[in-house]
CSV table of C-alpha atoms in Angstrom, one decimal:
chain,number,residue,atom,x,y,z
B,1,MET,CA,55.3,219.6,128.2
B,2,THR,CA,57.0,216.6,126.5
B,3,ASN,CA,55.3,214.2,128.8
B,4,ILE,CA,51.8,215.7,128.2
B,5,LEU,CA,52.4,215.6,124.4
B,6,ILE,CA,53.3,211.9,124.5
B,7,ILE,CA,49.9,211.2,126.2
B,8,PHE,CA,48.2,213.5,123.7
B,9,ASN,CA,49.8,211.5,120.8
B,10,LYS,CA,48.6,208.2,122.2
B,11,LEU,CA,45.0,209.6,122.7
B,12,ILE,CA,44.8,210.9,119.1
B,13,THR,CA,46.0,207.5,117.8
B,14,LEU,CA,43.3,205.8,119.9
B,15,VAL,CA,40.6,208.1,118.6
B,16,CYS,CA,41.8,207.4,115.0
B,17,LYS,CA,41.5,203.7,115.7
B,18,ILE,CA,38.0,204.0,117.2
B,19,PHE,CA,36.8,205.8,114.1
B,20,ARG,CA,38.7,203.4,111.8
B,21,LYS,CA,41.0,206.1,110.4
B,22,ASN,CA,44.7,205.7,109.6
B,23,GLY,CA,46.4,206.9,112.8
B,24,SER,CA,50.0,206.1,111.7
B,25,VAL,CA,50.8,209.7,110.5
B,26,PHE,CA,48.1,212.2,111.7
B,27,PRO,CA,48.8,212.3,115.5
B,28,ALA,CA,52.4,213.6,115.2
B,29,SER,CA,51.4,216.2,112.6
B,30,ILE,CA,49.7,218.0,115.4
B,31,ILE,CA,52.3,217.2,118.1
B,32,LEU,CA,55.2,218.5,116.0
B,33,LYS,CA,53.4,221.8,115.4
B,34,ILE,CA,53.3,222.3,119.1
B,35,LYS,CA,56.8,221.1,119.9
B,36,PRO,CA,59.0,220.6,116.7
B,37,ASP,CA,62.0,219.3,118.7
B,38,ILE,CA,60.1,216.6,120.7
B,39,LEU,CA,62.0,213.7,119.2
B,40,GLY,CA,65.2,215.2,120.6
B,41,LYS,CA,63.7,214.8,124.1
B,42,ILE,CA,63.2,211.0,123.9
B,43,LYS,CA,65.5,208.5,125.6
B,44,TYR,CA,66.4,206.0,122.9
B,45,PRO,CA,67.6,202.4,123.3
B,46,LYS,CA,71.1,201.1,122.6
B,47,TYR,CA,70.3,200.5,118.9
B,48,VAL,CA,68.6,203.1,116.7
B,49,ILE,CA,68.7,201.7,113.2
B,50,GLY,CA,67.7,203.5,110.0
B,51,ILE,CA,67.2,201.7,106.7
B,52,THR,CA,67.0,203.9,103.6
B,53,GLY,CA,67.5,203.8,99.8
B,54,SER,CA,65.6,204.2,96.6
B,55,SER,CA,64.1,200.7,96.8
B,56,GLY,CA,64.2,197.6,98.9
B,57,LYS,CA,64.1,199.4,102.3
B,58,GLY,CA,60.7,198.1,103.2
B,59,SER,CA,61.6,194.4,102.5
B,60,THR,CA,64.9,194.9,104.3
B,61,THR,CA,63.3,196.4,107.3
B,62,SER,CA,60.7,193.7,107.6
B,63,LEU,CA,63.4,191.0,107.4
B,64,VAL,CA,65.7,192.7,110.0
B,65,ALA,CA,62.7,193.0,112.4
B,66,HIS,CA,61.9,189.3,111.8
B,67,ILE,CA,65.4,188.3,112.6
B,68,LEU,CA,65.6,190.4,115.8
B,69,GLU,CA,62.2,189.4,117.1
B,70,THR,CA,62.8,185.8,116.4
B,71,ASN,CA,65.9,186.1,118.7
B,72,GLY,CA,64.0,187.7,121.5
B,73,TYR,CA,64.7,191.4,120.9
B,74,LYS,CA,61.8,193.8,121.6
B,75,VAL,CA,61.7,195.9,118.4
B,76,VAL,CA,59.7,199.0,117.6
B,77,TRP,CA,59.5,199.4,113.9
B,78,ASN,CA,57.2,201.1,111.3
B,79,LYS,CA,55.3,198.1,110.0
B,80,SER,CA,52.8,200.4,108.3
B,81,GLY,CA,55.5,201.7,106.0
B,82,SER,CA,55.0,205.3,107.2
B,83,ASN,CA,58.6,206.4,106.7
B,84,VAL,CA,58.5,210.2,106.7
B,85,LEU,CA,58.7,212.6,109.7
B,86,ASN,CA,55.1,212.5,110.9
B,87,GLY,CA,54.8,208.7,110.7
B,88,THR,CA,58.1,208.1,112.4
B,89,ALA,CA,57.3,210.6,115.2
B,90,THR,CA,53.9,209.0,115.8
B,91,LEU,CA,55.4,205.6,116.1
B,92,ILE,CA,58.1,206.7,118.5
B,93,LEU,CA,55.8,208.7,120.8
B,94,ASN,CA,53.3,205.9,120.9
B,95,HIS,CA,56.0,203.5,122.3
B,96,CYS,CA,57.4,205.9,124.9
B,97,ASN,CA,56.8,205.9,128.6
B,98,PHE,CA,55.1,209.2,129.2
B,99,ILE,CA,56.8,209.6,132.6
B,100,THR,CA,60.4,208.7,131.8
B,101,ARG,CA,60.2,209.5,128.1
B,102,LYS,CA,62.1,206.3,127.5
B,103,LEU,CA,61.3,204.2,124.4
B,104,LYS,CA,60.1,200.8,125.5
B,105,ALA,CA,62.3,198.6,123.2
B,106,ASP,CA,65.7,197.0,122.7
B,107,VAL,CA,65.8,198.3,119.2
B,108,LEU,CA,64.2,201.2,117.3
B,109,LEU,CA,64.2,200.1,113.7
B,110,LEU,CA,63.0,202.5,111.0
B,111,GLU,CA,62.4,202.4,107.3
B,112,MET,CA,63.3,206.0,106.4
B,113,ASP,CA,62.8,208.2,103.4
B,114,GLU,CA,66.2,209.5,102.4
B,115,SER,CA,64.9,213.1,102.4
B,116,TYR,CA,63.6,213.0,105.9
B,117,ILE,CA,66.5,211.6,107.9
B,118,LYS,CA,67.9,215.0,108.8
B,119,GLU,CA,64.4,216.3,109.7
B,120,THR,CA,63.7,213.4,112.0
B,121,PHE,CA,66.9,213.0,114.1
B,122,LYS,CA,69.9,214.9,115.3
B,123,LYS,CA,73.0,213.8,113.5
B,124,SER,CA,74.3,211.5,116.3
B,125,THR,CA,71.0,209.7,117.1
B,126,LEU,CA,71.2,206.9,114.5
B,127,THR,CA,73.6,204.2,115.7
B,128,HIS,CA,73.4,202.4,112.3
B,129,LEU,CA,72.2,203.5,108.8
B,130,LEU,CA,71.8,200.9,106.1
B,131,VAL,CA,71.7,202.2,102.5
B,132,THR,CA,70.2,199.7,100.0
B,133,ASN,CA,70.7,201.6,96.7
B,134,ILE,CA,70.4,205.0,95.1
B,135,THR,CA,68.6,205.4,91.7
B,136,ARG,CA,66.5,207.9,90.0
B,137,ASP,CA,63.4,207.9,92.3
B,138,GLN,CA,60.5,210.3,92.4
B,139,PRO,CA,62.4,212.8,90.3
B,140,ALA,CA,59.8,215.5,90.7
B,141,ARG,CA,60.6,215.5,94.5
B,142,ASN,CA,64.1,214.1,94.8
B,143,GLY,CA,65.9,215.5,91.7
B,144,ASN,CA,68.8,213.3,90.8
B,145,PRO,CA,70.7,210.7,92.8
B,146,GLU,CA,73.5,213.1,93.7
B,147,VAL,CA,71.0,215.2,95.6
B,148,ILE,CA,69.9,212.2,97.6
B,149,LEU,CA,73.5,211.2,98.4
B,150,ASN,CA,74.2,214.6,99.8
B,151,LYS,CA,71.1,214.5,101.9
B,152,ILE,CA,72.2,211.2,103.4
B,153,ILE,CA,75.7,212.3,104.2
B,154,ASN,CA,74.5,215.6,105.7
B,155,SER,CA,72.1,213.7,108.0
B,156,ILE,CA,74.6,211.8,110.0
B,157,ASP,CA,78.0,212.2,111.7
B,158,GLU,CA,80.9,209.9,112.5
B,159,LYS,CA,79.0,208.3,115.4
B,160,THR,CA,76.7,206.5,112.9
B,161,HIS,CA,77.9,203.1,111.6
B,162,LEU,CA,77.1,202.9,107.8
B,163,ILE,CA,76.1,199.6,106.2
B,164,LEU,CA,76.4,200.0,102.5
B,165,ASN,CA,75.5,198.1,99.4
B,166,ALA,CA,78.9,198.5,97.6
B,167,ASP,CA,77.6,196.9,94.4
B,168,ASP,CA,75.9,200.3,93.9
B,169,SER,CA,78.6,202.6,92.5
B,170,LEU,CA,76.6,205.6,93.8
B,171,VAL,CA,76.1,204.3,97.3
B,172,ASN,CA,79.8,203.3,97.5
B,173,LYS,CA,80.6,207.0,97.1
B,174,LEU,CA,79.6,207.4,100.8
B,175,THR,CA,82.8,205.5,101.7
B,176,LEU,CA,84.8,208.5,100.5
B,177,LYS,CA,82.8,211.0,102.6
B,178,HIS,CA,81.9,209.3,105.9
B,179,GLN,CA,84.3,209.7,108.7
B,180,GLY,CA,82.8,207.0,110.9
B,181,ARG,CA,82.7,203.2,110.8
B,182,ILE,CA,81.6,201.6,107.5
B,183,THR,CA,80.6,198.0,106.6
B,184,THR,CA,80.0,197.0,103.0
B,185,TYR,CA,78.2,194.1,101.4
B,186,GLY,CA,77.7,192.9,97.8
B,187,ILE,CA,77.1,189.8,95.6
B,188,ASN,CA,79.7,188.0,93.5
B,189,LYS,CA,79.0,186.9,89.9
B,190,THR,CA,76.0,184.6,89.5
B,191,ALA,CA,74.3,182.7,86.8
B,192,TYR,CA,72.0,185.7,86.3
B,193,SER,CA,74.8,188.3,85.9
B,194,ILE,CA,75.3,190.0,82.5
B,195,THR,CA,78.3,191.6,80.9
B,196,LYS,CA,76.3,194.4,79.1
B,197,PRO,CA,73.7,196.6,80.9
B,198,TYR,CA,70.1,195.6,80.3
B,199,SER,CA,69.1,199.3,80.1
B,200,GLN,CA,70.9,202.2,78.4
B,201,ASN,CA,69.6,204.5,81.2
B,202,LEU,CA,72.1,203.8,83.9
B,203,ASP,CA,72.4,206.0,87.0
B,204,GLY,CA,75.9,205.2,88.1
B,205,ALA,CA,77.8,204.8,84.9
B,206,TYR,CA,80.6,207.2,85.8
B,207,CYS,CA,83.2,207.4,88.5
B,208,PRO,CA,82.3,209.8,91.3
B,209,VAL,CA,86.0,210.6,91.8
B,210,CYS,CA,87.4,211.3,88.4
B,211,TYR,CA,84.2,211.2,86.3
B,212,LYS,CA,85.5,208.7,83.8
B,213,LYS,CA,83.2,205.9,82.6
B,214,LEU,CA,83.3,202.9,85.0
B,215,LYS,CA,84.4,199.5,83.6
B,216,TYR,CA,82.1,196.7,84.8
B,217,ARG,CA,83.1,193.0,84.9
B,218,TYR,CA,79.4,192.2,85.2
B,219,TYR,CA,76.1,193.7,86.2
B,220,HIS,CA,73.4,192.2,88.4
B,221,TYR,CA,70.8,194.8,87.4
B,222,GLY,CA,70.8,198.5,86.6
B,223,HIS,CA,74.1,199.9,87.7
B,224,LEU,CA,74.6,197.3,90.5
B,225,GLY,CA,77.5,195.0,89.9
B,226,ASP,CA,81.3,194.7,90.0
B,227,TYR,CA,82.9,197.9,88.7
B,228,LYS,CA,86.3,199.7,88.8
B,229,CYS,CA,88.0,202.8,87.5
B,230,SER,CA,91.6,203.5,86.5
B,231,CYS,CA,91.8,206.0,89.3
B,232,GLY,CA,91.3,203.2,91.8
B,233,TYR,CA,87.7,203.6,92.7
B,234,LYS,CA,86.0,200.2,93.1
B,235,ARG,CA,83.9,198.2,95.5
B,236,ASN,CA,85.5,196.5,98.5
B,237,LEU,CA,83.3,194.0,100.2
B,238,ASP,CA,83.1,192.9,103.9
B,239,TYR,CA,80.2,190.5,103.4
B,240,VAL,CA,79.8,188.6,100.2
B,241,GLY,CA,76.8,186.8,98.8
B,242,LYS,CA,77.6,183.9,96.5
B,243,GLN,CA,75.9,181.1,94.4
B,244,VAL,CA,72.5,182.8,94.2
B,245,ASN,CA,70.0,180.2,93.0
B,246,LEU,CA,66.5,181.7,92.4
B,247,ASN,CA,64.9,178.3,91.5
B,248,LYS,CA,65.9,176.8,94.9
B,249,GLN,CA,65.7,180.2,96.6
B,250,THR,CA,69.1,180.0,98.2
B,251,MET,CA,72.4,181.8,98.4
B,252,ILE,CA,75.7,181.4,100.3
B,253,ILE,CA,76.8,183.9,102.9
B,254,GLU,CA,79.9,183.2,105.0
B,255,ASN,CA,80.0,179.6,103.7
B,256,LYS,CA,76.4,178.9,104.9
B,257,LYS,CA,73.4,178.2,102.8
B,258,ILE,CA,70.8,180.9,103.4
B,259,HIS,CA,67.1,180.7,102.4
B,260,LEU,CA,65.6,183.5,100.2
B,261,ASN,CA,61.9,184.2,100.8
B,262,ASN,CA,61.3,185.1,97.2
B,263,ASN,CA,62.6,183.9,93.8
B,264,VAL,CA,63.6,187.3,92.6
B,265,PHE,CA,67.2,188.7,92.6
B,266,PHE,CA,66.5,191.7,94.8
B,267,ALA,CA,65.6,189.1,97.5
B,268,ALA,CA,69.2,188.2,97.6
B,269,TYR,CA,70.1,191.8,98.2
B,270,TYR,CA,67.7,192.4,101.1
B,271,THR,CA,68.6,189.1,102.7
B,272,LEU,CA,72.3,189.9,102.5
B,273,ALA,CA,71.7,193.4,103.8
B,274,ALA,CA,69.7,192.1,106.8
B,275,TYR,CA,72.3,189.4,107.5
B,276,THR,CA,75.1,192.0,107.4
B,277,LEU,CA,73.3,194.5,109.7
B,278,CYS,CA,72.3,191.9,112.3
B,279,LYS,CA,75.8,190.4,112.3
B,280,GLU,CA,77.2,193.9,112.9
B,281,ILE,CA,75.0,194.3,116.0
B,282,ASN,CA,76.4,191.1,117.4
B,283,LEU,CA,73.9,188.4,116.5
B,284,ASN,CA,75.7,185.1,116.0
B,285,GLU,CA,75.6,182.7,113.2
B,286,GLU,CA,73.2,180.3,114.9
B,287,GLN,CA,70.7,183.1,115.6
B,288,LEU,CA,70.8,184.3,112.0
B,289,LEU,CA,70.4,180.8,110.5
B,290,ASN,CA,67.5,180.0,112.8
B,291,ALA,CA,65.6,183.2,111.7
B,292,LEU,CA,66.4,182.9,108.0
B,293,ASN,CA,66.3,179.2,107.4
B,294,VAL,CA,63.8,177.9,110.1
B,295,ASN,CA,61.4,180.6,111.1
B,296,ILE,CA,60.9,181.9,107.5
B,297,ILE,CA,59.1,185.2,106.9
B,298,PRO,CA,56.8,185.3,103.9
B,299,SER,CA,57.4,187.9,101.2
B,300,LYS,CA,55.2,190.9,101.6
B,301,ARG,CA,55.3,192.2,98.0
B,302,LEU,CA,53.9,189.1,96.3
B,303,LYS,CA,50.3,187.9,96.9
B,304,THR,CA,48.7,185.0,95.1
B,305,ILE,CA,44.9,184.3,94.9
B,306,MET,CA,42.6,182.4,92.6
B,307,PHE,CA,40.1,183.8,90.1
B,308,ASP,CA,38.1,181.9,87.5
B,309,ASN,CA,40.4,178.8,88.0
B,310,ARG,CA,43.4,181.0,87.2
B,311,GLU,CA,46.2,182.0,89.4
B,312,VAL,CA,46.5,185.7,90.1
B,313,VAL,CA,50.0,186.9,91.1
B,314,MET,CA,49.7,190.3,92.7
B,315,ILE,CA,53.0,192.3,92.6
B,316,GLU,CA,53.3,195.7,94.4
B,317,SER,CA,55.7,197.9,92.5
B,318,LYS,CA,56.8,201.4,93.4
B,319,ASN,CA,56.0,204.2,90.9
B,320,GLU,CA,58.6,206.7,89.8
B,321,ASN,CA,61.5,204.3,90.2
B,322,ASN,CA,62.5,202.8,86.8
B,323,LEU,CA,64.9,200.3,88.2
B,324,SER,CA,62.5,198.8,90.7
B,325,TYR,CA,59.7,198.8,88.1
B,326,LEU,CA,61.8,197.0,85.6
B,327,GLN,CA,62.8,194.3,88.0
B,328,SER,CA,59.1,193.5,88.5
B,329,LEU,CA,58.5,193.4,84.8
B,330,LYS,CA,61.5,191.0,84.4
B,331,TYR,CA,59.9,188.8,87.1
B,332,ILE,CA,56.7,188.6,85.1
B,333,ASN,CA,58.6,188.0,81.9
B,334,GLN,CA,60.3,184.9,83.4
B,335,TYR,CA,57.0,183.0,83.5
B,336,PRO,CA,57.3,181.0,80.2
B,337,LYS,CA,53.7,180.2,79.6
B,338,ASN,CA,50.7,182.2,78.4
B,339,LYS,CA,49.9,185.1,80.6
B,340,THR,CA,47.8,188.2,81.1
B,341,ILE,CA,49.2,191.4,82.7
B,342,ILE,CA,47.4,194.2,84.5
B,343,LEU,CA,49.3,197.5,84.8
B,344,GLY,CA,48.4,200.9,86.0
B,345,PHE,CA,48.1,203.4,88.9
B,346,GLU,CA,45.6,205.8,90.3
B,347,ASN,CA,48.1,208.3,91.6
B,348,VAL,CA,51.7,209.0,90.5
B,349,SER,CA,52.6,209.7,94.1
B,350,ARG,CA,50.8,210.0,97.5
B,351,ARG,CA,53.1,212.8,98.6
B,352,TYR,CA,52.7,215.5,96.0
B,353,LYS,CA,50.4,216.5,93.1
B,354,TYR,CA,52.9,216.6,90.3
B,355,ASN,CA,51.6,214.2,87.6
B,356,ASP,CA,55.0,213.5,86.2
B,357,VAL,CA,55.0,210.3,84.2
B,358,SER,CA,58.4,210.9,82.5
B,359,TRP,CA,59.8,207.9,84.5
B,360,LEU,CA,57.7,205.6,82.4
B,361,TYR,CA,60.1,206.3,79.5
B,362,ASP,CA,63.1,205.1,81.5
B,363,VAL,CA,61.5,201.6,81.8
B,364,ASP,CA,62.1,199.1,79.0
B,365,PHE,CA,58.6,197.9,78.4
B,366,ASN,CA,59.7,196.3,75.2
B,367,ILE,CA,60.5,193.1,77.2
B,368,LEU,CA,56.7,192.5,77.3
B,369,ASP,CA,56.7,192.3,73.5
B,370,THR,CA,56.6,188.5,73.5
B,371,LYS,CA,54.3,185.8,72.1
B,372,ASN,CA,53.3,184.5,75.5
B,373,VAL,CA,51.7,187.8,76.6
B,374,ASP,CA,48.1,187.4,75.7
B,375,ARG,CA,46.7,190.7,76.8
B,376,ILE,CA,47.8,193.8,78.8
B,377,PHE,CA,45.0,195.6,80.7
B,378,CYS,CA,45.7,199.2,81.5
B,379,ILE,CA,43.8,200.5,84.6
B,380,GLY,CA,43.6,203.6,86.8
B,381,ARG,CA,43.5,207.3,86.1
B,382,PHE,CA,46.8,207.1,84.1
B,383,ARG,CA,45.8,204.2,81.9
B,384,PHE,CA,46.1,206.3,78.7
B,385,ASP,CA,49.7,207.3,79.6
B,386,VAL,CA,50.6,203.7,80.3
B,387,ALA,CA,49.0,202.5,77.1
B,388,ALA,CA,50.9,205.3,75.1
B,389,ARG,CA,54.2,204.2,76.6
B,390,LEU,CA,53.5,200.5,75.8
B,391,ILE,CA,52.7,201.4,72.2
B,392,ASN,CA,55.8,203.5,72.0
B,393,SER,CA,57.8,200.4,73.1
B,394,GLY,CA,56.5,198.4,70.2
B,395,ILE,CA,53.6,196.6,71.9
B,396,ASP,CA,50.8,195.8,69.5
B,397,PRO,CA,47.8,198.1,70.3
B,398,ASP,CA,45.5,195.2,69.7
B,399,GLU,CA,47.0,193.5,72.8
B,400,LEU,CA,45.9,196.4,75.0
B,401,ILE,CA,42.6,196.8,76.8
B,402,LEU,CA,41.9,200.0,78.6
B,403,VAL,CA,39.6,199.6,81.6
B,404,ASP,CA,37.4,202.6,82.2
B,405,ASP,CA,35.5,201.0,85.1
B,406,ILE,CA,37.8,198.9,87.3
B,407,ASN,CA,34.7,197.1,88.7
B,408,ARG,CA,34.2,195.4,85.3
B,409,ILE,CA,37.7,194.0,85.1
B,410,THR,CA,36.7,190.5,86.1
B,411,THR,CA,34.2,190.4,83.3
B,412,LEU,CA,36.7,191.7,80.8
B,413,LEU,CA,39.3,189.2,82.0
B,414,LYS,CA,36.9,186.3,81.5
B,415,GLU,CA,35.9,187.5,78.0
B,416,ASN,CA,39.1,188.8,76.6
B,417,SER,CA,42.1,187.0,78.1
B,418,SER,CA,43.8,183.7,78.9
B,419,GLY,CA,46.6,182.3,81.0
B,420,LYS,CA,48.0,183.2,84.4
B,421,ILE,CA,47.2,186.7,85.6
B,422,PHE,CA,49.9,189.1,86.8
B,423,THR,CA,48.9,192.4,88.4
B,424,MET,CA,51.6,195.0,88.8
B,425,VAL,CA,50.2,198.1,90.3
B,426,CYS,CA,51.2,200.6,93.0
B,427,PHE,CA,50.3,200.1,96.7
B,428,ASP,CA,47.0,202.1,96.5
B,429,MET,CA,45.4,199.7,93.9
B,430,THR,CA,46.6,196.3,95.2
B,431,GLU,CA,43.9,196.0,97.9
B,432,ILE,CA,41.2,197.3,95.5
B,433,LEU,CA,42.0,194.7,92.9
B,434,LYS,CA,42.3,191.9,95.5
B,435,ASN,CA,38.8,192.7,96.9
B,436,ILE,CA,37.4,192.8,93.4
B,437,PHE,CA,38.8,189.4,92.6
B,438,LEU,CA,37.8,187.8,95.9
B,439,ASN,CA,34.2,189.2,95.6
B,440,ALA,CA,33.9,187.9,92.1
B,441,GLU,CA,35.2,184.5,93.1
B,442,GLU,CA,32.8,184.4,96.1
B,443,GLY,CA,29.9,185.4,93.8
B,444,ASP,CA,30.7,182.5,91.4
B,445,HIS,CA,30.7,180.0,94.3
B,446,ASN,CA,27.3,181.3,95.6
B,447,GLU,CA,25.8,180.9,92.1
B,448,ASN,CA,27.0,177.3,92.1
């Protein structure tokens, strides 16, 4: 039966491609109804690696895949970003030999939703699990960070090697619960570190052992930093990132200068995470430096195009994650000259129908209340909610333009704004905006 279903999965995927439908999730939704335990029948390679966390798992997975492929490993990984059960199962079955049921790869590398690890694999399947961070993320689905932590620890056993971002006081709690091998990473104090939290809405402010308030020497962002408690709870680092320089896009790891493929601080985290994981599966220094410093992978979350002789920087930011969203806002805020910003989303989530926008009130939008922000355009079905939150943060209502018809945004931008354009929207709207800008630019060229 398993062999036949592997063929069936491949055929459904092929049909989806022929009809230009997204076949990254649908095939396994059928297969798993017929045989729910089919993933337990597959013969996996030596390394089965999961990467999870509230944010940063996609960028980390891409970089790990790049490092491994650059060094000759055959890697099966979810490039499409489908990180829940049906997407993972479709990927695995499509890369299996239908006779031997063996996955045709040296490494199975998976970006994984924290809530679906247990549903996807038996506890002993993952050889390595990297956890990037834990924050309030999709609260309508995930509840609070403690719920997510418990889901992670209940999804694995002592055979799984944990790779943990110990700068996260919540993630570091896993060191108290996991009975298997653990490797940690973190970043020392940098020029960008702060001694007081940027936001008052911290997720990991209290010790998970004795529940006293943690004392921080410094914060990188959110609750990530160097902390300790009088009971002895603190971070202990195996791999340390130092001397982060966002202008030069470099950092130091194990006394070697490493290139960052983006000039944002979380690039230092996903680079250090990828380095740590690959070193722990026995890649050597030369292999790592070649992949990170020579064969450089471009950032997937920043796209730049031109419109009306103005640069448009397109940032994809995840909804329902206040920490991730704030980091994107801070990136925009770093640009010192005149700028126009486009914010909004069509759907709160692609996974459920709860229209919960409470997370907007955990984001400090007041950082956009500066003289060099010319206009803020609010787009999408929730544009009124975004505008209300901006006004609540002290943004002048006269700076806001609500766009009822997104197809008119290029005209509105030409008539009502100036400076460099930053778009910060969820994944579903990035491609729509990009096509609108490119079509408008092409139309202008044709007229000339």
